[in-house]
XYZ file of C-alpha atoms in Angstrom:
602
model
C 172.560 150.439 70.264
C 176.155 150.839 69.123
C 177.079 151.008 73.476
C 174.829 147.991 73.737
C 177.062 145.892 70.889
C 180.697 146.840 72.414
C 179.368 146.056 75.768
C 178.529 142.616 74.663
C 181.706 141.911 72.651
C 183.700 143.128 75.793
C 181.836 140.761 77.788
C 182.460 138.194 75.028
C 186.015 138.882 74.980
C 186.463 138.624 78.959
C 184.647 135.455 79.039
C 186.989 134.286 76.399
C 190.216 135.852 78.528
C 189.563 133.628 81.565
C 187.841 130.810 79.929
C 190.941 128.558 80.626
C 190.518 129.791 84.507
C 189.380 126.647 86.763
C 185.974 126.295 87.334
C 183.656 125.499 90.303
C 180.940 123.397 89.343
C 177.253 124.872 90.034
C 174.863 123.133 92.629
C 172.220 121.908 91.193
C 169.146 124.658 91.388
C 165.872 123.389 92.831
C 162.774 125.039 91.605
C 159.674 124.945 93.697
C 156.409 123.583 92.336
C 152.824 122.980 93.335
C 153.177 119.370 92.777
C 156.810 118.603 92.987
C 160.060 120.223 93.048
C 162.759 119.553 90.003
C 165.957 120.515 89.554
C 166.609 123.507 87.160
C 168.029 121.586 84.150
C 164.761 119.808 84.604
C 161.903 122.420 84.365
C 160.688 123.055 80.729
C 159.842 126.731 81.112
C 161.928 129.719 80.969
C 162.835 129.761 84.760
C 165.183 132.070 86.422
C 166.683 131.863 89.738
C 168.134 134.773 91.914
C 170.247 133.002 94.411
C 171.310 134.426 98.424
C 175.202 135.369 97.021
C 173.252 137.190 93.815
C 171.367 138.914 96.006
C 173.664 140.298 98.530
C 176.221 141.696 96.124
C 173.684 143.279 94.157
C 173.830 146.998 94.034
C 169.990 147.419 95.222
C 168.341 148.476 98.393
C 164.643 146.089 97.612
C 163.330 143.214 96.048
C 162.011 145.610 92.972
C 165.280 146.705 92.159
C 166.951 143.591 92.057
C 164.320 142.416 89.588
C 164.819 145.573 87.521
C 168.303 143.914 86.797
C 167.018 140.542 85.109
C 165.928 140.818 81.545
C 162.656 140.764 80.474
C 160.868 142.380 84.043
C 160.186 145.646 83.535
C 160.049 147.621 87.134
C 158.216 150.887 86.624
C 159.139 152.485 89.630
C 157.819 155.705 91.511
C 159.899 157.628 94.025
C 163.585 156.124 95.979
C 163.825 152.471 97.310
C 160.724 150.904 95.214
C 158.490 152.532 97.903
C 155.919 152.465 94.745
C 156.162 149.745 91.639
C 154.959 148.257 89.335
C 155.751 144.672 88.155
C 155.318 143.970 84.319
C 157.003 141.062 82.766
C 157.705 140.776 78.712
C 155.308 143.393 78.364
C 152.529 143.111 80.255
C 150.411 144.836 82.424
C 151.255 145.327 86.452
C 147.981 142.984 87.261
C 148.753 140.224 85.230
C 152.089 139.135 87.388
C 151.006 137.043 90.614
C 153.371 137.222 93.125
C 154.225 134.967 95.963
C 155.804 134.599 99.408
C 156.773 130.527 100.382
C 154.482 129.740 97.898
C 151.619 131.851 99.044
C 149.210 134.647 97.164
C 149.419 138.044 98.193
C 148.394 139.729 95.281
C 145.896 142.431 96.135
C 142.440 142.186 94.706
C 141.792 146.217 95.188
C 144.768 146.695 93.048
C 147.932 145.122 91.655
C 150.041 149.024 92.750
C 150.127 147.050 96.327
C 151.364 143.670 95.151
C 154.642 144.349 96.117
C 153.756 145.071 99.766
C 156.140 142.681 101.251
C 156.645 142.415 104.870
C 160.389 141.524 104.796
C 163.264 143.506 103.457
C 165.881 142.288 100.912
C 168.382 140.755 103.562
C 165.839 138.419 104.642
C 165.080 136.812 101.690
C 167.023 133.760 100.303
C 165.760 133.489 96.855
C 163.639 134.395 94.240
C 162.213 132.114 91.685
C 160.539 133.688 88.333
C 158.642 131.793 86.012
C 158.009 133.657 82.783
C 155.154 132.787 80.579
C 151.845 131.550 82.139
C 151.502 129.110 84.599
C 147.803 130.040 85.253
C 147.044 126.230 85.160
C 149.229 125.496 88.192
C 148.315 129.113 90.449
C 145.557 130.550 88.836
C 144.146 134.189 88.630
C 146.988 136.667 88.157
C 149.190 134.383 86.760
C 148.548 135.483 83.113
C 152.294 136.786 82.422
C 154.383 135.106 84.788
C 154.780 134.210 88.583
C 157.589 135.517 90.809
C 158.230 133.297 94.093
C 160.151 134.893 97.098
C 161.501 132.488 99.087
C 162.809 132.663 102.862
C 164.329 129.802 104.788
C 164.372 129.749 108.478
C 167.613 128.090 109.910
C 168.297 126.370 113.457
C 171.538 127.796 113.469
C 172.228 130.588 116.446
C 172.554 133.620 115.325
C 171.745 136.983 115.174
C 172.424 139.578 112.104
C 172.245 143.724 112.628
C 172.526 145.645 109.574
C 172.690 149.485 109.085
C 172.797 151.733 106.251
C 172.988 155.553 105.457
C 172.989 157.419 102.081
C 172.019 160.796 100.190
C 168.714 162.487 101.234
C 168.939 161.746 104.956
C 168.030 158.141 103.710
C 168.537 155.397 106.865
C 167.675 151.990 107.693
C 168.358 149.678 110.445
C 167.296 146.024 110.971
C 167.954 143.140 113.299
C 167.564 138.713 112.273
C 167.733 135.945 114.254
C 167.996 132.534 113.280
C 167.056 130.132 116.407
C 165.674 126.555 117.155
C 166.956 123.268 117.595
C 167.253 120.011 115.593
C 162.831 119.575 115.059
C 161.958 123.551 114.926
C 164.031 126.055 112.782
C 163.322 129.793 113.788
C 163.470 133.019 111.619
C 162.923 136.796 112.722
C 163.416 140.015 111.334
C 162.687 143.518 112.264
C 163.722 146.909 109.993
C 162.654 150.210 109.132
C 163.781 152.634 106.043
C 163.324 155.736 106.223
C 164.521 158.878 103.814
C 163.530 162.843 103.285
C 162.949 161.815 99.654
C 164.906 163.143 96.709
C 162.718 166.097 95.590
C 159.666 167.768 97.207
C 157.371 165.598 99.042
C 158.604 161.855 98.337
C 159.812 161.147 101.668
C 159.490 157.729 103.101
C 159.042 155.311 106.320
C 158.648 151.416 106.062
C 158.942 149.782 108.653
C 158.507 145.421 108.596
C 158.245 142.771 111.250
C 158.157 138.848 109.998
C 158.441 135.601 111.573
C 158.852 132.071 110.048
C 158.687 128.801 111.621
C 159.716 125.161 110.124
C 158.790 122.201 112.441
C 159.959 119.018 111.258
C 157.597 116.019 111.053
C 158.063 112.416 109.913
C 159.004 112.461 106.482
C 157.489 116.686 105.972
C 157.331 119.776 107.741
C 154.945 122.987 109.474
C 155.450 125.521 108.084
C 153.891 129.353 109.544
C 154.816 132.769 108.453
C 153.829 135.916 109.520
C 154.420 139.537 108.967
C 153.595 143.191 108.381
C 154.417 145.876 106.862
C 153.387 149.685 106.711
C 154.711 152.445 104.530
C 153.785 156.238 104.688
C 155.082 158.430 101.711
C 154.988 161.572 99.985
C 153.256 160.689 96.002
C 154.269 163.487 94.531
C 153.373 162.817 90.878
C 152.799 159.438 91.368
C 149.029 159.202 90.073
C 146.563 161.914 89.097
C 148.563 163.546 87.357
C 152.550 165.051 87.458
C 150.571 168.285 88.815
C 149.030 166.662 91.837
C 152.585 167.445 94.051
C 150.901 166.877 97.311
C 149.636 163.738 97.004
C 150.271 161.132 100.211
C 149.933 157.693 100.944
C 149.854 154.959 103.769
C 149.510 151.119 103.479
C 149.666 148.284 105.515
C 150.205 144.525 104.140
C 150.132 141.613 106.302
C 150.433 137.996 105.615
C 149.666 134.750 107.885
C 149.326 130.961 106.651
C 149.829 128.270 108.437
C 151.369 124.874 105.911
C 152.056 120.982 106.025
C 154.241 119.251 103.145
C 154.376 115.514 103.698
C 155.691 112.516 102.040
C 153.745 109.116 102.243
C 156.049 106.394 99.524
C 154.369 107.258 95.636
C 152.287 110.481 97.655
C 153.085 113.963 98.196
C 151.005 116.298 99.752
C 151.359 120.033 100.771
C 148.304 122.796 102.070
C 147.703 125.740 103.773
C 145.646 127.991 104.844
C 146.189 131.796 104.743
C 145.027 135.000 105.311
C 146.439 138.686 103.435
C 145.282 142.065 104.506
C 145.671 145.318 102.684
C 145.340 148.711 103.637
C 145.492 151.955 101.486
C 144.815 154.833 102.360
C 145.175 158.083 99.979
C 144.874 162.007 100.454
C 145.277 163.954 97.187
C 146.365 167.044 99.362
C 148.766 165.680 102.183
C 147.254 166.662 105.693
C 143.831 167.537 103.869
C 141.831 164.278 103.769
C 138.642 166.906 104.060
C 139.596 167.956 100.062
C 140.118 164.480 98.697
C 140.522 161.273 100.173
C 140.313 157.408 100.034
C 140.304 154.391 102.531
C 140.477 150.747 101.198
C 140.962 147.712 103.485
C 140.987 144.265 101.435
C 140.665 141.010 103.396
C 141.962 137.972 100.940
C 140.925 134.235 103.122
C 141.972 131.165 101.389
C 142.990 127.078 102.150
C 144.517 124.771 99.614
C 145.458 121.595 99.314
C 147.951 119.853 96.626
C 148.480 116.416 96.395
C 151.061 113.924 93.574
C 151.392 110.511 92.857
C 154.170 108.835 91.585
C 153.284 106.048 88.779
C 155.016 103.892 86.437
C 153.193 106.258 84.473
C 154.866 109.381 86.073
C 153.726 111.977 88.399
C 149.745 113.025 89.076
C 149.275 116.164 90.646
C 145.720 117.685 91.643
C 145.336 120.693 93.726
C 141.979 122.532 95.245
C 141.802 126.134 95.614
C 138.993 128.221 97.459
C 139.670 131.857 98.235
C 137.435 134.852 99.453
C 138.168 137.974 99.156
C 136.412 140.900 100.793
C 136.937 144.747 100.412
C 135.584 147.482 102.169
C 136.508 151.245 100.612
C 134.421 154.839 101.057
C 135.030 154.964 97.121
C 134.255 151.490 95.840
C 131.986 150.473 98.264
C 132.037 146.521 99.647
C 132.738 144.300 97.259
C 133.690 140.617 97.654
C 134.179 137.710 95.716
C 134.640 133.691 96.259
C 136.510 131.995 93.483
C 136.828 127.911 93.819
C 139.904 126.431 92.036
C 141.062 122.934 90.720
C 143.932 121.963 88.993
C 145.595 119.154 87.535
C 148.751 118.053 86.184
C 150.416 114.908 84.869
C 154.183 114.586 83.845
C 155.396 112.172 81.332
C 158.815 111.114 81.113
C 160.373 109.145 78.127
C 163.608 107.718 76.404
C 164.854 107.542 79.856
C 163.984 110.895 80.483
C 165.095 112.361 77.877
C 161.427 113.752 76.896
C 159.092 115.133 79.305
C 155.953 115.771 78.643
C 153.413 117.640 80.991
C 149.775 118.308 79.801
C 147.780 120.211 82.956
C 144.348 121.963 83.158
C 142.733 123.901 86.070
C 139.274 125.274 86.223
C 138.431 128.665 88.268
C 134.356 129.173 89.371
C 134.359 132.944 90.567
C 130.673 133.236 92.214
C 129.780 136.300 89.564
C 131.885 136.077 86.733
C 130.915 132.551 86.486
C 133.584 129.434 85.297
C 136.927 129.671 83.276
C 139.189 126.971 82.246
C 143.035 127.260 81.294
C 144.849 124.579 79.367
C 148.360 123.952 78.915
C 150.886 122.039 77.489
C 154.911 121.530 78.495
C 157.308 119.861 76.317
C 160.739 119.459 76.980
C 163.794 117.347 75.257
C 167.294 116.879 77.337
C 169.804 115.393 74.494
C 172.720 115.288 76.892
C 172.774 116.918 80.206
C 173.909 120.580 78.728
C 171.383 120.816 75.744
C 168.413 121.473 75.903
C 165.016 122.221 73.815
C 161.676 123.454 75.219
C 158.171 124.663 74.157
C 155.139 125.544 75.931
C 151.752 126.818 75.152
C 148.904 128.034 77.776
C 145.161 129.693 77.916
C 145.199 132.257 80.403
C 142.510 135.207 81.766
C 142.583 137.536 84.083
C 139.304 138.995 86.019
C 139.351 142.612 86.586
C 140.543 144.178 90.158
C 137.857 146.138 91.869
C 139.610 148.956 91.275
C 139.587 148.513 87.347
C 135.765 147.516 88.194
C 134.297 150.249 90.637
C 137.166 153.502 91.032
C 136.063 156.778 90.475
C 137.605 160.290 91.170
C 138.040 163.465 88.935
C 140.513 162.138 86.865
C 139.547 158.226 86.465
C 136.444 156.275 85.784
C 136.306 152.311 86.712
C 134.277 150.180 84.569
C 131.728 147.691 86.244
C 131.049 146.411 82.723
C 134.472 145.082 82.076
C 134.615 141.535 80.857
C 137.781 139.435 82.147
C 140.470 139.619 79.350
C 142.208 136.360 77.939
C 145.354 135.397 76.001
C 146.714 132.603 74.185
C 150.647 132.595 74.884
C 153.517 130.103 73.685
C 157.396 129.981 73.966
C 159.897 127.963 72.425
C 163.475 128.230 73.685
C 166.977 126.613 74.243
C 169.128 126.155 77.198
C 172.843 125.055 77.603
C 174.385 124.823 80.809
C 177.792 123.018 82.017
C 179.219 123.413 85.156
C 179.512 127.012 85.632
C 178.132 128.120 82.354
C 174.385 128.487 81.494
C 172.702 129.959 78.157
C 169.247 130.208 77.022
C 167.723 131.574 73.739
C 164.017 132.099 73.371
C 160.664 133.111 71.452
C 157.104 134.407 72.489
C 154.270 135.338 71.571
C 151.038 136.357 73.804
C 147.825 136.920 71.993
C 145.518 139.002 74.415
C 141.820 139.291 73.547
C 139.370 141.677 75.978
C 142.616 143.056 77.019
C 142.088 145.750 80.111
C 143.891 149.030 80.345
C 143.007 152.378 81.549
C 143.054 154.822 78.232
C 141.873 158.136 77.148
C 140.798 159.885 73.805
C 142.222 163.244 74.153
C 144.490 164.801 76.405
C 141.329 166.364 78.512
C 139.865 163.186 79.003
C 139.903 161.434 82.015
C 141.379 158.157 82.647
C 139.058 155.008 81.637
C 139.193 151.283 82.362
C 138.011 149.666 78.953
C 138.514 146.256 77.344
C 140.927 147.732 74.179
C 140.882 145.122 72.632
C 143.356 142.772 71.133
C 146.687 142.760 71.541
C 149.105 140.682 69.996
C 152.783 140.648 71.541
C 155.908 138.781 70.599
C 159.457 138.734 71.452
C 163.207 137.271 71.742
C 165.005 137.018 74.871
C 168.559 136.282 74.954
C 171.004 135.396 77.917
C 174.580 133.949 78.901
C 176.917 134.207 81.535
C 179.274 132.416 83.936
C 181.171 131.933 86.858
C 184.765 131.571 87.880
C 187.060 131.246 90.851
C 189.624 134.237 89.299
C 189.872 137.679 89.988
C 186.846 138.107 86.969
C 184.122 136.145 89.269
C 180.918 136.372 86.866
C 179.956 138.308 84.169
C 175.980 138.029 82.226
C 174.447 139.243 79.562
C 170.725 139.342 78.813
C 168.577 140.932 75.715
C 164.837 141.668 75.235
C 163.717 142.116 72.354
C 159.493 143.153 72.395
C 156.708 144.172 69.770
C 153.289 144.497 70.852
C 150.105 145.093 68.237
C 146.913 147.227 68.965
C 144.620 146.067 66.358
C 141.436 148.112 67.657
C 140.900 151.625 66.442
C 144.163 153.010 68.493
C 143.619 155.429 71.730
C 145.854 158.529 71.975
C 146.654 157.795 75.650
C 147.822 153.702 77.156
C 148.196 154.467 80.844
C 149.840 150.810 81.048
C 149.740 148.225 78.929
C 151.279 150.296 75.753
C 154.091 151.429 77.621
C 156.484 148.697 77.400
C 159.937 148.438 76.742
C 160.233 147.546 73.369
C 164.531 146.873 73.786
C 166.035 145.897 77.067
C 169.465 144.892 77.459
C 170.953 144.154 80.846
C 174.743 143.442 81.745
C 176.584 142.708 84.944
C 180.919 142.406 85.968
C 181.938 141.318 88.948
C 184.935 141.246 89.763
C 187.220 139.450 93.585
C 190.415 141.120 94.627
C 192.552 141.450 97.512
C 190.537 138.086 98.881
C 187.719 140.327 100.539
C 186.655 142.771 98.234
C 183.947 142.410 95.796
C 182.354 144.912 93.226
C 179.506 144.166 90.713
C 178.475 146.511 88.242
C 175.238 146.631 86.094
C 174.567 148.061 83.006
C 171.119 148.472 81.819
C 169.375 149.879 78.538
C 165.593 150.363 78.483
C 164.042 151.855 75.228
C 160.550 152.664 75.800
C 158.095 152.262 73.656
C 156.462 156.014 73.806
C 159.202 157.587 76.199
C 162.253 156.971 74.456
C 165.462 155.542 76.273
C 167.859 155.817 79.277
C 171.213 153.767 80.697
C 171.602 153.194 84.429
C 175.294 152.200 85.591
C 175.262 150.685 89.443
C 178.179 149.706 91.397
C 178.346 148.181 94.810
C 182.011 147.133 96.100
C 181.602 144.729 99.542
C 184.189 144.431 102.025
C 183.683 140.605 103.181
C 184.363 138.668 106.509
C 183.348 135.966 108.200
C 181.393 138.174 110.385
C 181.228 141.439 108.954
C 179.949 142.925 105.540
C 180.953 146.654 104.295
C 179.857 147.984 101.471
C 179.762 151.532 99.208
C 176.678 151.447 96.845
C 176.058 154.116 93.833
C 173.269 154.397 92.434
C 172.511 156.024 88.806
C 176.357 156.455 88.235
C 175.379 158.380 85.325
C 173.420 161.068 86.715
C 170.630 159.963 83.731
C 167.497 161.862 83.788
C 164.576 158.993 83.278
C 160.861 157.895 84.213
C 159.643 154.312 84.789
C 155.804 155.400 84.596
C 153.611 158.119 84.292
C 156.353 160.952 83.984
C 157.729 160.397 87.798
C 161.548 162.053 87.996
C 163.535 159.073 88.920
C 166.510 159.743 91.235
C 169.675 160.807 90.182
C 173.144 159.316 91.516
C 172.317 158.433 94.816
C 175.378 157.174 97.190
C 174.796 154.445 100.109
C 177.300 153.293 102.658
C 176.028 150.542 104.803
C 177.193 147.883 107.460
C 176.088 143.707 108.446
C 177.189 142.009 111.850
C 176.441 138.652 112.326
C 177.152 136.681 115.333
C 176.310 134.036 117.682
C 174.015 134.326 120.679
């Protein structure tokens, strides 16, 4: 803790330093909704947004590990490059984090280990949105903890983008974008593959993505299509049985199509689709043996909504219908499928000119066998100039149980078909100051779970079982500053989790998930501009787990920067630290990149 204090006052103190630097005001951040789109000083939830520049001067090589640098998300990693993780967020479990592309589900209803399956790499994306606390009135099923939007924005502009990279551990990747189109149709497409030996015995890698996105201009809205796939093949050594099981090997595909309209008619707003994910997993405990041990799972989830607002004198209406069907097929949890209806509404109050907005919302879910649930909630916010702010909101949230958690049975794990959906009340009050390049936010939580599903054990001999254990009672303080400036310091940020979760059911020996979170996280980032090109970032993190003690990770990435041409060293792990993320898996060690952009015109 004491490295964690003198990193913030020498944050502090270089904040103070170039305070009197000039300053480039901050566009204005748009956040995307179901209903309607506000700007960031708008939204009365605890919002962060990962802009493009954040994201390509980050020292990471996915999407996971640029989340693992934001406070409060808790990426529990296994093996190099995120080819395996685990999204929790303030502490909760990996299923209860719905994740998005564009606005679309592609959570996996066999099991929330393939959420991240995302058929684009990091250079493609232009920005992610996270929304923590739950917004299961305005998406629905997953959304218990949080929702994490990926955004990526097709472009008319001509161009075309090769990037190449090399590093320890005979660890490659290449990739080619295009932007194309005209003034009506804007054109995106992208093609990579990553591919490494691994960093210890039998974690080597290939993933390999294609994706396409379309925007077609209409009269006063847009089409929108996206499409894509992705497969990865990987040694698991470790990664689930059990840290004996060093032959373990997996392959998945993910795919993702929808086809969208968003369309403007005076006081209406209206936006649908219609989309289609498909997973595929397939698992051999002995690589090369599927005769010993293995699994096949291919999940098929089909689904159309529509979303539609009205703008009063009494403010903004939105309603939304959902209807979804999802379909597996697996030689070890049979076929399984499930339809689940959705509606949702939402109305947004403004008063005092704006100054208070108030947004009630409910939604109802109808899932064909676990029959109806409804989930309430309540946003509040109060603007008393444009750089202070005050906030609260409180939600009812559930969560029905994966078919894995339901049906999944091998020599080390029992499913449970019995499980009954589990259910949380959850709140947050916080404030937020922002002015021009400055932005601050200070906040409380609490998340009261009840039927709460983990996979537990009594005794060290035991196998693995999915049980409802009960209730679980978590609260927390998050903390976080920083700012920009056009000097040779360019940003700095500081962010602090603070986390305490309850059991108050006779307590198990063994959480697989749920009872592993971080119960301290601190996260800090320097970057600095010199010599007009170069830029280096480094981040600082401090997790303290709550059963596995703690580490520090130091990353660097310095970026040589052109018009046309990006360079850049990446190091990994600076520190050499010896840590896990889950279930005992060796993280890597340092682990140096060099790697190389090209952009020009057709």
């Amino acid at each position: 803790m004491k490295r964690i204090i003198c990193s913030v006052l020498f944050l502090g103190i270089i904040g103070t330093v170039f305070a009197q630097e000039k300053e480039s005001e901050i566009n204005e951040v748009m956040v995307q909704g179901k209903f309607l789109n506000l700007p960031l000083r708008k939204v009365n939830e605890n919002i962060t947004v990962i802009s493009k520049k954040e994201l390509e001067n980050s020292p990471a090589k996915s999407i996971e590990e640029v989340l693992a640098q934001f406070t409060g998300m808790d990426i529990r990693r296994r093996g190099g490059n995120a080819v395996q993780a685990d999204i929790s967020l303030r502490g909760s479990s990996f299923e209860q984090v719905l994740i998005l592309v564009n606005g679309i589900r592609i959570n996996d209803s066999q099991t929330g280990h393939n959420s991240m399956n995302i058929p684009f790499d990091l250079a493609s994306v232009e920005k992610i949105e996270i929304v923590k606390g739950p917004a299961a009135r305005r998406f629905g099923q997953n959304a218990y903890a949080g929702v994490i939007n990926i955004v990526t924005k097709p472009s008319s502009d001509e161009n075309i983008v090769f990037t190449a990279s090399g590093g320890d551990f005979k660890t490659y990747s290449l990739g080619v974008g295009a932007n194309f189109g005209n003034e009506r149709s804007s054109n995106f497409i992208q093609v990579n593959s990553n591919n490494s030996d691994g960093y210890r015995y039998n974690t080597d890698y290939k993933i390999n993505n294609i994706f396409y996105q379309n925007r077609y201009k209409i009269e006063n809205g847009n089409v929108n299509f996206q499409a894509g796939i992705q497969e990865k093949k990987f040694g698991a050594n470790g990664f689930y049985a059990t840290p004996s099981a060093k032959d373990q090997y997996e392959e998945t595909q993910a795919s993702i199509v929808s086809l969208g309209i968003d369309k403007n008619y005076e006081k209406w707003g209206l936006n649908s689709s219609i989309y289609w994910r498909r997973g595929q997993d397939m698992y051999e405990y002995i690589r090369d043996k599927p005769e010993i041990y293995r699994n096949m799972h291919i999940g098929n989830n089909v689904g159309a909504e529509v979303n539609g607002s009205y703008r009063s004198d009494l403010g903004i209406t939105g309603l939304g219908v959902e209807f979804r069907k999802e379909f597996l097929a697996s030689n070890n949890l049979g076929h399984r499928e499930r339809f689940v209806s959705q509606v949702f509404f939402e109305h947004h109050f403004s008063f005092f000119q704006n100054a208070l907005n108030v947004s009630p919302g409910i939604s109802w879910a109808n899932y064909d066998k676990e029959g109806n649930f409804f989930y309430p909630g309540l946003d509040v916010g109060f603007d008393f100039n444009e750089n202070h702010k005050i906030y609260g909101n409180i939600a009812k949230v559930n969560r029905i149980p994966t078919f894995t958690d339901l049906y999944y049975v091998s020599k080390t794990e029992a499913g449970n078909p019995d499980l009954k959906p589990e259910n949380a009340v959850s709140a947050e009050v916080g404030y937020r100051f922002q002015k021009q390049n400055f932005l601050g936010k200070i906040s409380g939580f609490l998340r009261n779970s009840d039927n709460s599903i983990d996979w537990s054990k009594q005794n060290a001999t035991d196998i693995w079982r999915a049980e409802n254990i009960g209730k679980i009672n978590t609260k927390g303080v998050e903390v976080e500053f920083g700012q920009h400036f056009n000097s040779f310091l360019k940003s700095y940020s500081v962010g602090y989790t603070f986390l305490e979760s309850n059991y108050q059911q006779p307590e198990v020996l063994m959480s697989r998930y749920v009872m592993e979170n971080l119960k301290h996280q601190f996260v800090a980032k320097l970057e600095v501009f010199f010599l007009k090109k170069l830029t280096n970032q480094l981040i600082y993190r401090y997790n303290e787990r709550v059963s596995t003690g703690s580490y520090q990770i130091l990353d660097e990435k310095l970026s040589y920067n052109t018009k046309n041409y990006n360079v850049y060293v990446m190091i990994n792990n600076i520190l050499n630290a010896d840590y896990t993320e889950t279930f005992g898996v060796p993280m890597p060690g340092r682990w140096f990149h060099v790697g190389v952009s090209f952009k020009t015109g057709f």
